[in-house]
Coordinates of C-alpha atoms and ligand atoms in Angstrom, one line a residue:
M23 CA 0.0 0.0 0.0
P24 CA 1.5 3.4 -0.7
V25 CA 2.5 5.5 2.2
K26 CA -0.2 8.1 1.6
D27 CA -2.9 5.4 2.2
Y28 CA -1.7 5.3 5.9
L29 CA -2.1 9.0 6.2
R30 CA -5.1 11.2 7.0
L31 CA -4.4 13.6 4.2
R32 CA -7.1 16.0 5.3
F33 CA -4.8 17.0 8.2
L34 CA -1.8 17.9 6.0
P35 CA 0.3 20.1 5.6
H36 CA 1.8 18.9 8.9
I37 CA 3.0 21.4 11.5
W38 CA 6.6 20.3 11.7
C39 CA 9.3 22.7 10.8
P40 CA 11.5 22.3 7.6
G41 CA 14.4 19.9 8.5
C42 CA 12.7 18.3 11.5
G43 CA 13.3 14.7 12.0
H44 CA 9.9 13.5 13.0
G45 CA 8.5 12.9 9.4
I46 CA 11.4 10.4 8.9
V47 CA 10.3 8.5 12.1
M48 CA 6.6 8.5 10.9
S49 CA 7.7 7.0 7.7
G50 CA 9.7 4.4 9.4
M51 CA 6.6 3.5 11.5
I52 CA 4.4 3.1 8.4
R53 CA 6.9 0.9 6.6
A54 CA 7.4 -1.3 9.6
I55 CA 3.7 -1.8 9.9
E56 CA 3.3 -2.5 6.2
Q57 CA 6.2 -4.9 6.3
I58 CA 4.6 -6.8 9.2
G59 CA 1.2 -6.9 7.2
L60 CA -0.8 -5.4 10.0
Q61 CA -4.2 -3.9 8.9
K62 CA -4.8 -0.3 9.9
N63 CA -7.6 -1.2 12.2
E64 CA -5.3 -3.6 14.1
V65 CA -3.1 -0.8 15.2
V66 CA -3.5 1.7 17.9
A67 CA -1.1 4.7 18.1
V68 CA -1.3 6.6 21.5
S69 CA 0.6 9.9 22.1
G70 CA 1.1 12.5 24.9
I71 CA 1.9 16.1 24.0
G72 CA 4.8 17.6 21.9
C73 CA 5.9 18.1 18.4
S74 CA 6.5 14.3 18.0
S75 CA 3.2 13.3 19.5
R76 CA 1.5 15.0 16.7
I77 CA 2.2 12.0 14.7
V78 CA -1.0 10.4 15.8
G79 CA -3.0 13.1 14.1
Y80 CA -1.6 12.2 10.8
L81 CA -1.8 8.5 11.0
D82 CA -4.9 6.6 9.8
F83 CA -5.0 4.0 12.6
H84 CA -7.0 4.0 15.8
T85 CA -5.3 7.0 17.5
M86 CA -5.4 8.7 20.9
H87 CA -3.6 12.1 21.5
T88 CA -3.6 12.2 25.3
L89 CA -2.1 14.3 28.2
H90 CA 1.4 15.2 28.4
G91 CA 3.6 12.5 29.9
R92 CA 0.6 10.1 30.1
A93 CA 0.7 8.3 26.8
L94 CA 2.0 5.0 28.4
A95 CA -0.6 5.0 30.9
F96 CA -3.4 5.4 28.4
A97 CA -1.8 2.9 26.2
T98 CA -1.6 0.3 29.1
G99 CA -5.3 0.7 29.6
V100 CA -5.9 0.1 25.8
K101 CA -3.6 -3.0 25.8
L102 CA -5.3 -4.5 28.8
G103 CA -8.7 -4.0 27.3
R104 CA -7.8 -5.1 23.9
P105 CA -4.7 -7.5 24.0
D106 CA -5.4 -8.4 20.5
L107 CA -4.4 -4.9 19.1
T108 CA -0.9 -3.7 18.4
V109 CA -0.2 -0.6 20.5
I110 CA 2.5 1.9 19.6
V111 CA 3.5 4.8 21.6
P112 CA 5.4 7.6 19.8
M113 CA 6.9 10.0 22.3
G114 CA 9.3 12.9 22.6
D115 CA 12.2 12.7 25.1
G116 CA 10.5 15.4 27.5
D117 CA 7.3 13.6 27.3
A118 CA 8.7 10.1 27.9
L119 CA 11.4 10.8 30.6
A120 CA 10.5 14.1 32.4
I121 CA 6.7 14.3 33.3
G122 CA 6.3 10.8 31.9
G123 CA 9.3 9.2 33.4
N124 CA 7.4 7.4 36.2
H125 CA 5.0 5.7 33.6
F126 CA 8.0 4.8 31.5
I127 CA 9.9 2.9 34.3
H128 CA 6.8 1.1 35.5
A129 CA 5.7 0.1 31.9
A130 CA 9.1 -1.3 31.5
R131 CA 9.0 -3.1 34.9
R132 CA 5.9 -4.8 34.0
N133 CA 6.9 -5.7 30.6
I134 CA 3.5 -4.6 29.1
D135 CA 3.3 -5.5 25.4
L136 CA 3.7 -2.0 24.0
T137 CA 6.2 -0.3 21.5
A138 CA 7.6 3.0 22.9
I139 CA 9.3 4.9 20.1
I140 CA 11.2 7.9 21.8
M141 CA 12.2 10.7 19.4
N142 CA 15.2 12.1 21.3
N143 CA 15.8 15.6 20.0
R144 CA 17.3 16.6 23.3
I145 CA 14.9 19.5 23.8
Y146 CA 11.4 20.5 24.2
G147 CA 10.5 21.7 20.8
M148 CA 6.8 22.5 20.8
T149 CA 6.9 24.8 23.9
G150 CA 9.9 26.9 22.8
G151 CA 13.2 25.0 23.4
Q152 CA 13.4 24.4 27.1
G153 CA 15.9 21.8 28.4
S154 CA 14.7 18.1 28.7
P155 CA 16.2 15.2 30.7
M156 CA 18.1 14.3 27.4
T157 CA 19.8 17.7 26.9
P158 CA 23.5 16.9 27.3
Q159 CA 25.3 18.6 30.1
G160 CA 26.7 22.0 29.0
M161 CA 24.4 22.4 26.0
R162 CA 22.1 25.4 25.7
S163 CA 18.4 25.7 25.9
T164 CA 16.1 28.4 26.5
T165 CA 16.0 27.5 30.1
S166 CA 19.8 27.0 30.4
P167 CA 21.3 29.8 28.2
R168 CA 24.8 29.3 29.8
G169 CA 24.6 25.4 29.4
I170 CA 22.7 22.8 31.1
A171 CA 24.0 21.8 34.6
D172 CA 22.4 18.3 35.0
P173 CA 23.7 15.2 33.4
A174 CA 21.3 13.6 30.8
F175 CA 19.7 10.3 31.1
D176 CA 21.0 7.4 28.8
I177 CA 17.6 6.1 27.5
V178 CA 19.1 2.6 26.7
E179 CA 20.5 2.1 30.3
L180 CA 17.4 3.4 31.9
A181 CA 15.1 1.1 29.8
K182 CA 17.5 -1.8 30.5
G183 CA 17.6 -1.1 34.3
A184 CA 13.8 -0.8 34.5
G185 CA 13.5 -4.1 32.9
A186 CA 12.4 -3.5 29.2
S187 CA 12.7 -6.9 27.3
F188 CA 13.6 -5.1 23.9
V189 CA 15.8 -1.9 23.8
A190 CA 17.3 -0.4 20.6
R191 CA 18.8 2.9 19.4
T192 CA 19.1 4.3 15.9
T193 CA 18.9 7.9 14.2
T194 CA 16.9 9.5 11.6
Y195 CA 20.0 9.4 9.3
H196 CA 19.8 5.5 9.3
A197 CA 16.3 5.3 7.9
T198 CA 16.5 1.6 6.7
E199 CA 17.8 0.5 10.1
L200 CA 15.1 2.6 11.7
T201 CA 12.4 0.8 9.9
R202 CA 14.0 -2.5 10.7
M203 CA 14.4 -1.8 14.5
I204 CA 10.7 -0.6 14.7
E205 CA 9.6 -3.7 12.8
K206 CA 11.5 -5.9 15.4
A207 CA 10.1 -3.9 18.3
I208 CA 6.5 -4.3 17.1
R209 CA 7.0 -8.1 16.7
H210 CA 8.5 -8.4 20.0
R211 CA 6.1 -9.5 22.8
G212 CA 6.8 -7.4 25.8
F213 CA 7.8 -3.8 26.4
S214 CA 9.9 -2.4 23.5
V215 CA 11.8 0.7 23.5
V216 CA 13.3 2.2 20.3
E217 CA 15.3 5.5 20.9
V218 CA 15.6 7.5 17.8
L219 CA 18.0 10.4 17.7
S220 CA 15.9 12.9 15.8
Q221 CA 16.9 16.6 14.9
C222 CA 15.2 19.7 16.1
P223 CA 17.1 22.4 13.9
V224 CA 14.9 25.1 15.1
Y225 CA 15.7 25.0 18.8
Y226 CA 18.4 22.5 19.6
G227 CA 20.3 23.0 16.4
R228 CA 20.1 26.8 16.4
Q229 CA 20.7 27.4 20.1
N230 CA 23.8 25.2 20.0
R231 CA 25.0 26.2 16.6
I232 CA 24.9 22.8 15.3
G233 CA 23.4 23.8 12.0
N234 CA 20.4 23.0 9.9
G235 CA 18.6 19.7 9.7
M236 CA 20.9 18.2 7.1
E237 CA 24.0 19.1 9.2
M238 CA 22.4 17.6 12.2
M239 CA 21.8 14.4 10.4
K240 CA 25.4 14.3 9.3
G241 CA 26.3 14.5 12.9
F242 CA 24.2 11.4 13.7
R243 CA 26.2 9.7 10.8
D244 CA 29.6 10.7 12.1
D245 CA 28.9 10.5 15.9
T246 CA 27.4 7.1 16.1
A247 CA 28.5 3.6 15.4
P248 CA 27.0 0.1 15.5
I249 CA 27.4 -2.0 18.6
G250 CA 30.7 -3.7 18.8
S251 CA 31.9 -2.1 15.5
K252 CA 35.5 -1.2 14.5
K253 CA 34.4 2.4 14.3
K254 CA 33.3 2.2 18.0
E255 CA 36.6 0.4 19.0
A256 CA 38.5 3.1 17.3
R257 CA 36.3 5.9 18.8
P258 CA 34.9 4.9 22.3
D259 CA 33.3 8.3 22.5
L260 CA 30.8 7.4 19.8
I261 CA 27.1 6.7 20.5
E262 CA 26.2 3.0 19.9
R263 CA 23.4 2.1 17.6
G264 CA 21.7 -1.3 17.4
I265 CA 19.6 -3.7 19.5
F266 CA 20.8 -3.8 23.2
V267 CA 18.3 -6.2 24.6
D268 CA 16.0 -8.7 23.0
E269 CA 14.7 -11.2 25.5
D270 CA 12.0 -13.5 25.4
R271 CA 10.0 -12.9 28.7
P272 CA 6.3 -13.3 29.4
P273 CA 4.6 -10.0 28.9
Y274 CA 2.4 -8.5 31.5
P275 CA -0.9 -10.7 31.3
G276 CA -4.1 -8.8 31.2
G277 CA -7.1 -8.0 29.1
R278 CA -10.6 -9.5 29.3
G279 CA -10.3 -12.9 31.0
G280 CA -6.6 -12.6 31.4
T281 CA -5.0 -13.6 34.7
N282 CA -1.8 -12.4 36.3
E283 CA 0.2 -15.7 36.7
T284 CA 2.5 -14.2 39.3
T285 CA -0.4 -13.4 41.4
M286 CA -2.1 -16.6 40.9
Q287 CA 0.9 -18.7 41.9
K288 CA 1.0 -17.0 45.4
Ligands
SF4_502 S1 10.3 22.8 17.0 FE1 11.8 21.2 16.6 S2 10.9 19.3 17.2 FE2 9.2 20.8 16.8 S3 8.6 20.6 14.6 FE3 10.1 22.3 14.8 S4 12.1 21.3 14.4 FE4 10.6 19.7 14.9

């Protein structure tokens, strides 16, 4: 099916700025769903608030645009009520890890069968470029004009530590890899996290003088390396891409008639 058949064309043109990475992620999501062969009415996309969360407005699936930081809570309810549906949660880094951080760690802990796609542009884009928990130390935002003081989270380490059974990282530069990872994450039974380094040229790029969208994507190419690659060996400072965790663990039971085996055993 052509990509446009997965879109609500009546809501286009989209609101994203020229050079923003979120459209690449949306395209990766669509291609992954097509490759798996899911029907549009078998998919639910749930988002919170932020530029990235606007994805659900453009996708012609069952969609919910919910509260800031609460996407995983709503998605959990959807999955427990309709375990037969595929539930995908596109989020920004602020939405997922600041106000939504508590929901994130508990969704991972429970290994609920959801796919969280975190578009990490290292800033709050929609509300004017404030620092997020993913803004690297020393980098500028509108709330840290002299450089942010706090260390950033490492999404991969956080997801692993909280118990996610599938954890991956890629970038918008690596579009084919992005599609492949989202496909594997959706196929995985349990809580899946795909971190996507995505560019916000308007706030993060401009405030930190990194350049336009194209230049930021070149940075993703140059500053990342596949897990265990020679490139990484030679340059340990590079950010690793790839699948860090892929474990077969029973997902959180639920849904109509579902039982919690752990509770039942006690
Ligand atoms: S503000 Fe940044 S994240 Fe938001 S649409 Fe513009 S470029 Fe994308």
